[in-house]
Short mmCIF file of C-alpha atoms and ligand atoms in Angstrom, two decimals:
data_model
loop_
_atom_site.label_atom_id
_atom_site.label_comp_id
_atom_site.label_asym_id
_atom_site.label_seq_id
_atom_site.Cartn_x
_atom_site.Cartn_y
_atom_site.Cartn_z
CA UNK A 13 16.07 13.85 20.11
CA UNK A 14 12.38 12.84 21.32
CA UNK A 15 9.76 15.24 20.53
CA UNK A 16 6.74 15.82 23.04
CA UNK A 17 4.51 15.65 20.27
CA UNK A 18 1.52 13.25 20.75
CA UNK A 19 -0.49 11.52 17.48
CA UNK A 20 -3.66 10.28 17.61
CA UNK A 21 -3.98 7.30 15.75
CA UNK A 22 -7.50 5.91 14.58
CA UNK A 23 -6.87 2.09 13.79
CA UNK A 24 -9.67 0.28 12.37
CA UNK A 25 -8.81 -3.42 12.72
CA UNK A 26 -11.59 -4.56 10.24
CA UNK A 27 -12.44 -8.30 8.94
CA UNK A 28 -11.23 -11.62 8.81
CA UNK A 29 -6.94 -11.38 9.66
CA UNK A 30 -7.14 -7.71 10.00
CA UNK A 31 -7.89 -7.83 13.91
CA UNK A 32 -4.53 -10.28 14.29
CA UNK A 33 -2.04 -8.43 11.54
CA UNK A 34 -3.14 -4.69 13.36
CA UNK A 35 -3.34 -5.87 16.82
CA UNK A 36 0.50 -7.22 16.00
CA UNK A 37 1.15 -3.48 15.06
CA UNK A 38 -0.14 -1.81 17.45
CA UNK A 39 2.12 -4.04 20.12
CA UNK A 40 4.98 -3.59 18.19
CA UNK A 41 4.43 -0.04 17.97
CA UNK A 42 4.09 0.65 21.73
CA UNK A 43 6.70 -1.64 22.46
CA UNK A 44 9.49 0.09 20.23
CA UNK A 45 7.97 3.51 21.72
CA UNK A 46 9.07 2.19 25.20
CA UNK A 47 7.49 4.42 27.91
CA UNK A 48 6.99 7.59 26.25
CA UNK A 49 4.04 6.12 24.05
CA UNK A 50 3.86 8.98 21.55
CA UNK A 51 0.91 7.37 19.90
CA UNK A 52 -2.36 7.30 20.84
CA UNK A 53 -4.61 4.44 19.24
CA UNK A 54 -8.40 5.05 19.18
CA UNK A 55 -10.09 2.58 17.82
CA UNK A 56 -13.47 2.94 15.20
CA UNK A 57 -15.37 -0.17 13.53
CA UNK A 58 -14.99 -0.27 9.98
CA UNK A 59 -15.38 -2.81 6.97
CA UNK A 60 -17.78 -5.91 6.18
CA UNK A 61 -18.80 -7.01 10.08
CA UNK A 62 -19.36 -2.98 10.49
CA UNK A 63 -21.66 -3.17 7.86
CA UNK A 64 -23.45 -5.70 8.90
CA UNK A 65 -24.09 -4.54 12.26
CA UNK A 66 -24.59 -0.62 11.41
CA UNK A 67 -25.48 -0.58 7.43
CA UNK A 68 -22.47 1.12 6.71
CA UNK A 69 -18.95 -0.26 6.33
CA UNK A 70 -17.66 3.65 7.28
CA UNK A 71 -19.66 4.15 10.30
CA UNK A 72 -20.26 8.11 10.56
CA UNK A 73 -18.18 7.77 14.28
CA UNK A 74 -15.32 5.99 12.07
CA UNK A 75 -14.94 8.93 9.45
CA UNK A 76 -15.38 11.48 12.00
CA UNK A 77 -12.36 9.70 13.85
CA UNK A 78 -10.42 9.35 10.35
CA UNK A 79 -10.66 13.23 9.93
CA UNK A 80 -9.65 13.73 13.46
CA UNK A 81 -6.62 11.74 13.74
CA UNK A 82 -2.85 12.52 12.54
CA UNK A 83 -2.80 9.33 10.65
CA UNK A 84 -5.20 5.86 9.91
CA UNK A 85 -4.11 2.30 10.62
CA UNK A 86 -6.09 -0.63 9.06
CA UNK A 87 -5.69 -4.15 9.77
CA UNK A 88 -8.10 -5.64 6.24
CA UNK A 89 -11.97 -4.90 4.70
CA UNK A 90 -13.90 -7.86 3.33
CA UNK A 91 -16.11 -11.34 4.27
CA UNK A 92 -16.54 -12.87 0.97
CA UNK A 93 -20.65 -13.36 1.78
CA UNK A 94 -20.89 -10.01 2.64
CA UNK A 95 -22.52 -8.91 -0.42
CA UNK A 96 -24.44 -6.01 -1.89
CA UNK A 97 -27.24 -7.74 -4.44
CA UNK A 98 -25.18 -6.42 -7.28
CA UNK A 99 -22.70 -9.02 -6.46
CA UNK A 100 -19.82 -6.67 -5.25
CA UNK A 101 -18.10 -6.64 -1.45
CA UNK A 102 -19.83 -4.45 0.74
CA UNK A 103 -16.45 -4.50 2.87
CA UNK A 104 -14.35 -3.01 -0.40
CA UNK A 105 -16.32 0.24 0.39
CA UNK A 106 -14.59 0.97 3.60
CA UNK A 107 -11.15 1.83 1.52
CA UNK A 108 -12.55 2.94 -1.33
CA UNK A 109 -14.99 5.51 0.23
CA UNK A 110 -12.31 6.57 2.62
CA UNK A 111 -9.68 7.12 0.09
CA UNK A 112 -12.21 9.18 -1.99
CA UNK A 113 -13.56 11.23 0.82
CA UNK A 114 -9.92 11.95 1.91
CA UNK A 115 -8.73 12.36 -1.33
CA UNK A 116 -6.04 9.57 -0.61
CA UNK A 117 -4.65 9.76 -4.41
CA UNK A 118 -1.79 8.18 -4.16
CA UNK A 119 -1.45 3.97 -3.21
CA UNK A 120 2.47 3.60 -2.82
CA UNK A 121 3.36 -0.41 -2.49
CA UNK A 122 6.89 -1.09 -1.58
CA UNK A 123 8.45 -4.31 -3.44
CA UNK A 124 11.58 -5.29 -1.45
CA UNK A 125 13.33 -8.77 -1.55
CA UNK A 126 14.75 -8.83 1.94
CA UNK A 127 17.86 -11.38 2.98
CA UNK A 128 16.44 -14.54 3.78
CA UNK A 129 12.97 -14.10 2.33
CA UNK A 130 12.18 -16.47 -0.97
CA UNK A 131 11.42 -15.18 -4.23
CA UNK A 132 9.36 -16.97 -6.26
CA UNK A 133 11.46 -16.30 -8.71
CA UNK A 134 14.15 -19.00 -8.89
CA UNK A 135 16.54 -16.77 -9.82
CA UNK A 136 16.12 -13.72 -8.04
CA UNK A 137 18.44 -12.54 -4.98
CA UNK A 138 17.89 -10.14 -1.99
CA UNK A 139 19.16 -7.09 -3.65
CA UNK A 140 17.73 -7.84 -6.82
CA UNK A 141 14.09 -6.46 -6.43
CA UNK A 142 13.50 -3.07 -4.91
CA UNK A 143 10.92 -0.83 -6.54
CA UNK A 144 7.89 0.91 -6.13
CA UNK A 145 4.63 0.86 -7.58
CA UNK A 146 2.95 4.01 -7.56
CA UNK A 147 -1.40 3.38 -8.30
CA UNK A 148 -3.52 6.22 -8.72
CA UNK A 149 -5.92 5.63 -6.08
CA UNK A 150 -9.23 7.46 -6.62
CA UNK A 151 -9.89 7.72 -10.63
CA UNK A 152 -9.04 5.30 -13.05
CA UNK A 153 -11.68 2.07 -13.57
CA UNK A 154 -12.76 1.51 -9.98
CA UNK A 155 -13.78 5.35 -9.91
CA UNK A 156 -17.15 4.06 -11.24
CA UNK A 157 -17.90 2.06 -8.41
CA UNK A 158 -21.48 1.73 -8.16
CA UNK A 159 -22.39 4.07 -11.21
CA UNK A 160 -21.94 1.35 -13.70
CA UNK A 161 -24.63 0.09 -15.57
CA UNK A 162 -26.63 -3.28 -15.65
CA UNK A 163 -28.55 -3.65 -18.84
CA UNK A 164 -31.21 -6.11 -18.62
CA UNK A 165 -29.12 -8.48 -17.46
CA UNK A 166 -27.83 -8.97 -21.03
CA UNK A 167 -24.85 -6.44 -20.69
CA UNK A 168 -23.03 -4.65 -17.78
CA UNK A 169 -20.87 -1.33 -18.36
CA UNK A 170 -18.09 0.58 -16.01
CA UNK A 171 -16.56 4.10 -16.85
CA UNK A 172 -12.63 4.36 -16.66
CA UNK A 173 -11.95 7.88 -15.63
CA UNK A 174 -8.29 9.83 -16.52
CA UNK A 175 -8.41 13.59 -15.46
CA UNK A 176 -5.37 15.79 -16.11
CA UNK A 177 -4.79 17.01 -12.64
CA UNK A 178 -5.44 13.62 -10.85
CA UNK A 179 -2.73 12.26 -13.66
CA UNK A 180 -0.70 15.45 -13.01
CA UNK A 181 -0.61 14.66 -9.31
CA UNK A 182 0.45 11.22 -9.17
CA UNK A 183 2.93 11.28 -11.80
CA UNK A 184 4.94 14.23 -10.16
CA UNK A 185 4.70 12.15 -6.95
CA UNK A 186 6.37 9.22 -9.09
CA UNK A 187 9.65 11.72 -10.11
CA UNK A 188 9.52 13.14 -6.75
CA UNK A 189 9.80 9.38 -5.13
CA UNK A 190 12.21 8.62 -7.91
CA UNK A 191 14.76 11.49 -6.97
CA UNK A 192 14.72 10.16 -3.46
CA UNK A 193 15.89 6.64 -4.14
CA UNK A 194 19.48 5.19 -5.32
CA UNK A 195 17.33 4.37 -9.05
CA UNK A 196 16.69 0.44 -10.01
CA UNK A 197 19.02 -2.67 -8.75
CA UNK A 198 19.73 -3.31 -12.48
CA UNK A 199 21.84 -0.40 -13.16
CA UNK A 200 21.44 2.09 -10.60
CA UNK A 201 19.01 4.74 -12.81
CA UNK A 202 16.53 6.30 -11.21
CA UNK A 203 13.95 5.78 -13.95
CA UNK A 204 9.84 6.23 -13.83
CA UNK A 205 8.13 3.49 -16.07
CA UNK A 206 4.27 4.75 -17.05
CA UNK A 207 2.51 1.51 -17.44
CA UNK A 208 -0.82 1.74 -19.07
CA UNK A 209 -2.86 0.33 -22.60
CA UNK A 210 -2.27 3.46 -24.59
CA UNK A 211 -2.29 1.76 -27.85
CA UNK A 212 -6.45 0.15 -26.89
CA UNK A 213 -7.90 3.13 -25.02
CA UNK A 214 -7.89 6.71 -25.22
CA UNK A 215 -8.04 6.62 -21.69
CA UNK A 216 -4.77 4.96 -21.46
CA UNK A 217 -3.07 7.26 -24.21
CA UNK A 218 -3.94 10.28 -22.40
CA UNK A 219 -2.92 8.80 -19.25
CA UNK A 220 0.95 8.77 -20.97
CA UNK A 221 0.14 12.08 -22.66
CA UNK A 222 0.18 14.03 -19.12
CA UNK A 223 2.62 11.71 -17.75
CA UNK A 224 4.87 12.48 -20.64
CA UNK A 225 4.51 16.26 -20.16
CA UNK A 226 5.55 16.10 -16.12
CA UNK A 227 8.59 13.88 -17.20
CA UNK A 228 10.00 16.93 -19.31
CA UNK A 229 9.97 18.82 -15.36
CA UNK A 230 12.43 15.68 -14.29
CA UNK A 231 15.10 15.82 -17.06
CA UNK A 232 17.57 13.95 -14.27
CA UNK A 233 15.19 10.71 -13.94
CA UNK A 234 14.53 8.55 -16.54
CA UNK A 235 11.50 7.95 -18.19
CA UNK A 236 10.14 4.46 -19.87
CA UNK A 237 6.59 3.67 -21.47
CA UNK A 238 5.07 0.10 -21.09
CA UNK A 239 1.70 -1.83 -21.77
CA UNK A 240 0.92 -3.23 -18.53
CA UNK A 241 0.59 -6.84 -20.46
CA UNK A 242 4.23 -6.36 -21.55
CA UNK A 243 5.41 -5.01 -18.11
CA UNK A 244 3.05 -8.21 -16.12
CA UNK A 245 6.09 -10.07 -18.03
CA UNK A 246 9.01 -8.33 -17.56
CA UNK A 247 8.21 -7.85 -13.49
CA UNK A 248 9.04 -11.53 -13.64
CA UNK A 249 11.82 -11.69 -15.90
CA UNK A 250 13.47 -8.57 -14.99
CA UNK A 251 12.47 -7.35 -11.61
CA UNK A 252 15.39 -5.34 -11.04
CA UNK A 253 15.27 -3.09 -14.17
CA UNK A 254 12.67 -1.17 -12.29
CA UNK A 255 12.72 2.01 -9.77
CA UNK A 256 9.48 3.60 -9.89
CA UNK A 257 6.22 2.27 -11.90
CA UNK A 258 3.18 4.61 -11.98
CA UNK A 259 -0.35 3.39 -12.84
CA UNK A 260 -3.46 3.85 -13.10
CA UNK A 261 -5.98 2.38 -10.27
CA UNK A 262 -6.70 -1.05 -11.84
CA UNK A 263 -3.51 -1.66 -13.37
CA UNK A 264 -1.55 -0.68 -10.45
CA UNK A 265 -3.73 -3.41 -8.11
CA UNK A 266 -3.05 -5.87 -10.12
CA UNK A 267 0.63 -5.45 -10.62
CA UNK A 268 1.58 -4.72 -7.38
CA UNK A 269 -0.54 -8.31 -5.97
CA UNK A 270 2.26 -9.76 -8.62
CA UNK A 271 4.95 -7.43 -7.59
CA UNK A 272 4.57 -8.53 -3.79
CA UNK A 273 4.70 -12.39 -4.71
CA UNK A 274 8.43 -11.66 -6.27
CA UNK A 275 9.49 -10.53 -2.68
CA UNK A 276 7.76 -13.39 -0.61
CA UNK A 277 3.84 -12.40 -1.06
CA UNK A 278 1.24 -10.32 -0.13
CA UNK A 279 2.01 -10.81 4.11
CA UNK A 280 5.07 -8.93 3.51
CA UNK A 281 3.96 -6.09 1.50
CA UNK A 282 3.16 -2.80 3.29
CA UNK A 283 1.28 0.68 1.50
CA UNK A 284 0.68 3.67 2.46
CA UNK A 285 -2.15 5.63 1.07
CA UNK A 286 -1.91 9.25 0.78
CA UNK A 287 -3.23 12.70 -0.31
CA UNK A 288 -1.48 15.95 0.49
CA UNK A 289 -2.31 16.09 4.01
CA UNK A 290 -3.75 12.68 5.10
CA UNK A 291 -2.32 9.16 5.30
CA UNK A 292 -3.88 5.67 5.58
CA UNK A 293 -1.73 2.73 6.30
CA UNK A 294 -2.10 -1.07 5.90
CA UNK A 295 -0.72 -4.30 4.12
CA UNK A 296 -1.37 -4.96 0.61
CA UNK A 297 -3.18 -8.14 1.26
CA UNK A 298 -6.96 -8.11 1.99
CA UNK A 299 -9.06 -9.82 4.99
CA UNK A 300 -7.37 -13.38 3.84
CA UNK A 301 -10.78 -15.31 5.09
CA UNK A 302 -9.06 -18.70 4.59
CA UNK A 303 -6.68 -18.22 7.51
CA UNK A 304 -8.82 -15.73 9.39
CA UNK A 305 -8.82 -16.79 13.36
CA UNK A 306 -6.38 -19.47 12.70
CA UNK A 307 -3.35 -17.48 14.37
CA UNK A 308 -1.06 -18.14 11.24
CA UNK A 309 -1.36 -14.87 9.48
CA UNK A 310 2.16 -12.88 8.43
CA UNK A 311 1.91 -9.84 10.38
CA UNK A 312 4.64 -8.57 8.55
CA UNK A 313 3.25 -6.70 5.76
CA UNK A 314 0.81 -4.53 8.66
CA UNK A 315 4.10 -3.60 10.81
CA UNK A 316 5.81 -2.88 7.71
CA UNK A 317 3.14 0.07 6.86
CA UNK A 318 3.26 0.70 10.55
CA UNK A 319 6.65 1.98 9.83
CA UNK A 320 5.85 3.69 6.46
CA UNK A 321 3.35 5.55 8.93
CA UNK A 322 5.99 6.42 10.98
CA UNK A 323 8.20 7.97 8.62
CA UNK A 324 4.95 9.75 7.01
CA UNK A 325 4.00 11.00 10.43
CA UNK A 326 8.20 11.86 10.80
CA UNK A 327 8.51 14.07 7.76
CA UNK A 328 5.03 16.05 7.95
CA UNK A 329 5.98 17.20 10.90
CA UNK A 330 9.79 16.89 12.01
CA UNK A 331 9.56 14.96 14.26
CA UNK A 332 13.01 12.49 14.12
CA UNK A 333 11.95 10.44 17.26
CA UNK A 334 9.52 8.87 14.58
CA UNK A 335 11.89 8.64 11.97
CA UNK A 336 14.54 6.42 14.81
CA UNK A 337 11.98 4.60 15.96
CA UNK A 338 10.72 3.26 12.11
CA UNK A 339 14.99 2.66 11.64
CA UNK A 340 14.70 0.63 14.94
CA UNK A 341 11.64 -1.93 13.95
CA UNK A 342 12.86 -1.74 10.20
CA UNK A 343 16.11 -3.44 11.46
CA UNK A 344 14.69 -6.21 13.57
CA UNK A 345 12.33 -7.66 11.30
CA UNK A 346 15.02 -7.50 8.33
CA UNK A 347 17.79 -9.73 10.60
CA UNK A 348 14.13 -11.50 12.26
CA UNK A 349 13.61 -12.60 7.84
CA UNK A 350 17.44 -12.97 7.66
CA UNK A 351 18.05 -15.45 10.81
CA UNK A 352 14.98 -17.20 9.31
CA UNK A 353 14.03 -18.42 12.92
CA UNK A 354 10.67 -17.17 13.24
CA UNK A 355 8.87 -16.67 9.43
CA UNK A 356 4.84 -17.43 9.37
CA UNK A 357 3.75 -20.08 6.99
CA UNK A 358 3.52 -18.07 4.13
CA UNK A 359 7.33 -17.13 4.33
CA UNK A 360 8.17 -21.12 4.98
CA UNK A 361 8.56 -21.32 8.70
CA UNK A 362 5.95 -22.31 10.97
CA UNK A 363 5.83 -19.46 13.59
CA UNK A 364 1.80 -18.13 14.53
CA UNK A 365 1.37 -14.35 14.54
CA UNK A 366 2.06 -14.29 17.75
CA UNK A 367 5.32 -15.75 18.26
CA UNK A 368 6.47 -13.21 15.07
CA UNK A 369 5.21 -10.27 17.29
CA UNK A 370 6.60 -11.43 20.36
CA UNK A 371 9.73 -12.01 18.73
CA UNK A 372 10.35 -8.30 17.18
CA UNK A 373 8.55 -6.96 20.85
CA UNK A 374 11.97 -8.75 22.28
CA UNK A 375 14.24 -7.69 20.11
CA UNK A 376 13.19 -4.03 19.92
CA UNK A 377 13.21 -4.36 24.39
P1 ATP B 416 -8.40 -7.96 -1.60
O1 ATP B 416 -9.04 -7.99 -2.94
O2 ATP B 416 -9.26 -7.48 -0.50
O3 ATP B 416 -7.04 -7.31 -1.63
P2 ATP B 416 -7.61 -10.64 -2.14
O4 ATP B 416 -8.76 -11.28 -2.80
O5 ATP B 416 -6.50 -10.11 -2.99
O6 ATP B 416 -8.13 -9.49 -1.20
P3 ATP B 416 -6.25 -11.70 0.14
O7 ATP B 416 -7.17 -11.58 1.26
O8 ATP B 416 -5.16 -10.71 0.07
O9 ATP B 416 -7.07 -11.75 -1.20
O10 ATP B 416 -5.63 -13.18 0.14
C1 ATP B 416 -4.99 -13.77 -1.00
C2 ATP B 416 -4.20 -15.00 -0.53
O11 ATP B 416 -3.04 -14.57 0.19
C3 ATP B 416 -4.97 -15.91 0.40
O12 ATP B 416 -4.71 -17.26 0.13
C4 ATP B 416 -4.46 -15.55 1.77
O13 ATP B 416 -4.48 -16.59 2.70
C5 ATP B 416 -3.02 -15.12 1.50
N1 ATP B 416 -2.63 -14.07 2.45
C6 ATP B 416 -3.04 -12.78 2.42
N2 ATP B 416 -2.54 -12.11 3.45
C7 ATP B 416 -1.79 -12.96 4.16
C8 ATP B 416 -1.01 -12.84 5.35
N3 ATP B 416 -0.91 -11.69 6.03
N4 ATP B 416 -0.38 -13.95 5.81
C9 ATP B 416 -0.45 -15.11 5.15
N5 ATP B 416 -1.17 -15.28 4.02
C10 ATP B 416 -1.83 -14.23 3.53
#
């Protein structure tokens, strides 16, 4: 049954592919909404060209709209010479401040090996990969952003930060995501691996303290502890051993930029960010400034959160018009990657971003 229910949607196309990958979301969206458009996209500058035009790459106008809206849709943050004179990416503080402000604590990255899509793995199968990685998105090492120090340019320090209830939080989100799912490929478990450095850092050991004490709350899921060296490995050589993989902030960036390029790259790969009330949507890849403006970008990975927003914006507030509609795109694009007709560049066709969005438009018409 369609709901009446209207969400505002603040969508923040950003730098470099980001205006391309959202504008393909947005289109898909309304066209698989068909004439009762239940969404309603506002749209607030963010990111590096933000920045350079206001000083800020979260304009005041862009939070405000953030807080506003039912749920935030972001295309990608970043120009490589957009630079603060520390070095860093003045773009990188769109995300990050947002996800701190909003208390987005929880970066969820999907790792799916869909029928017709290319591992990079030789031997891996659609089927064979389907997990989650789970980062802790506002402590961990990037929680010192801008309070590290520089010491006379002879040595430069950061602060990794572990609390107990920001560890609490995301690692009962990791059981709770677990119990939803039909467990890893391999064998079926549902199974939580903590992935950390507990034997280097105290940090890291406390991390898998706190993460071992919610575990004893899920006796029906599994529970595994690996170094994230040992488990950089094993997401290569045995992908499908794994359901759920919780991290914290660094660690979980890095492995899920690996995880995506098992399951055909970072184009394909949606997240959703979210805290207990808020959500904040966009592909795992960043502004890709090689390919910016060139038409060739995957869209893919944006629709793909798209969806995840969807289905966020379905369950908060039960609403199962949302919930068909995410089924409905989610099944084009996986017979679009099966029929292999029309895959970008990155996927081994040679399709622009625009004949991939006019291609799931048609279907879902
Ligand atoms: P960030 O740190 O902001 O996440 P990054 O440094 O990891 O960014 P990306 O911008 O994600 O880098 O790009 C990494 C590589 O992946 C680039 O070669 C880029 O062209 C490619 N890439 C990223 N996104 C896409 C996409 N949607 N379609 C095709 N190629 C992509």
């Amino acid at each position: 049954m369609q709901s009446d229910r209207k969400y505002d949607i603040a969508v923040i196309y950003g730098d470099g592919i980001g205006p391309e990958v959202c504008a393909a979301t947005v289109e898909v969206l309304k066209a698989a909404t068909g004439a009762k458009q239940p969404l309603n996209f506002i749209e607030y500058p963010g990111g590096a060209g933000a920045y350079l035009k206001t000083g800020k790459a979260l304009p005041d106008e862009t939070y405000a709209g953030c807080l506003n809206a039912d749920a935030i849709l972001h295309g990608a943050a970043g120009l490589p010479n957009a630079v603060y004179a520390d070095g860093t990416e003045v773009g990188m503080d769109f995300g990050l401040v947002l996800r701190a402000k909003l208390d987005l604590y929880a970066n969820i990255r999907y790792s799916k090996l869909y029928p017709g899509t290319t591992s990079h793995l030789r031997y891996a199968k659609p089927g064979d990969i389907d997990y989650v990685v789970l980062r802790e998105n506002v402590e961990g090492l990037y929680a010192s952003r801008g309070g590290g120090v520089v010491l006379r340019d002879v040595a430069a320090t950061d602060t990794l930060v572990v609390t107990r209830e920001g560890t609490e939080r995301i690692a009962r989100m990791a059981f709770e995501l677990a119990r939803k799912r039909n467990g890893a490929p391999a064998d079926g478990k549902r199974r939580v691996t903590v992935c950390d450095k507990a034997n280097v850092l105290r940090s890291y050991a406390f991390f898998r303290k706190v993460c071992a004490g919610v575990a004893k709350e899920y006796p029906d899921v599994e529970v595994e502890y690996t170094y994230v060296d040992a488990l950089s490995a094993f997401l290569v050589t045995r992908p499908s051993h794994y359901d759920v993989i919780v991290a914290e902030n660094m660690f979980g960036d890095i492995i899920s930029d690996l995880a995506a390029a098992t399951v055909g790259g970072l184009g394909i790969s949606p997240t959703a960010e979210l805290g207990d009330t808020r959500g904040y949507f966009q592909a795992a890849h960043g502004s890709a400034p090689d390919i910016a403006g060139q038409g060739i970008a995957n869209p893919l990975g944006t629709i793909l959160s798209g969806v995840l927003m969807l289905e966020w914006l379905s369950e908060k507030h039960g609403d199962a018009y949302l919930a068909q509609v995410a089924g409905k795109i989610r099944n084009v694009i996986e017979k679009l990657l099966a029929d292999g007709a029309v895959l970008t560049r990155d996927l081994g066709g040679t399709a622009t971003t625009k004949e991939v969005t006019n291609a799931i438009c048609s279907a879902l018409k």
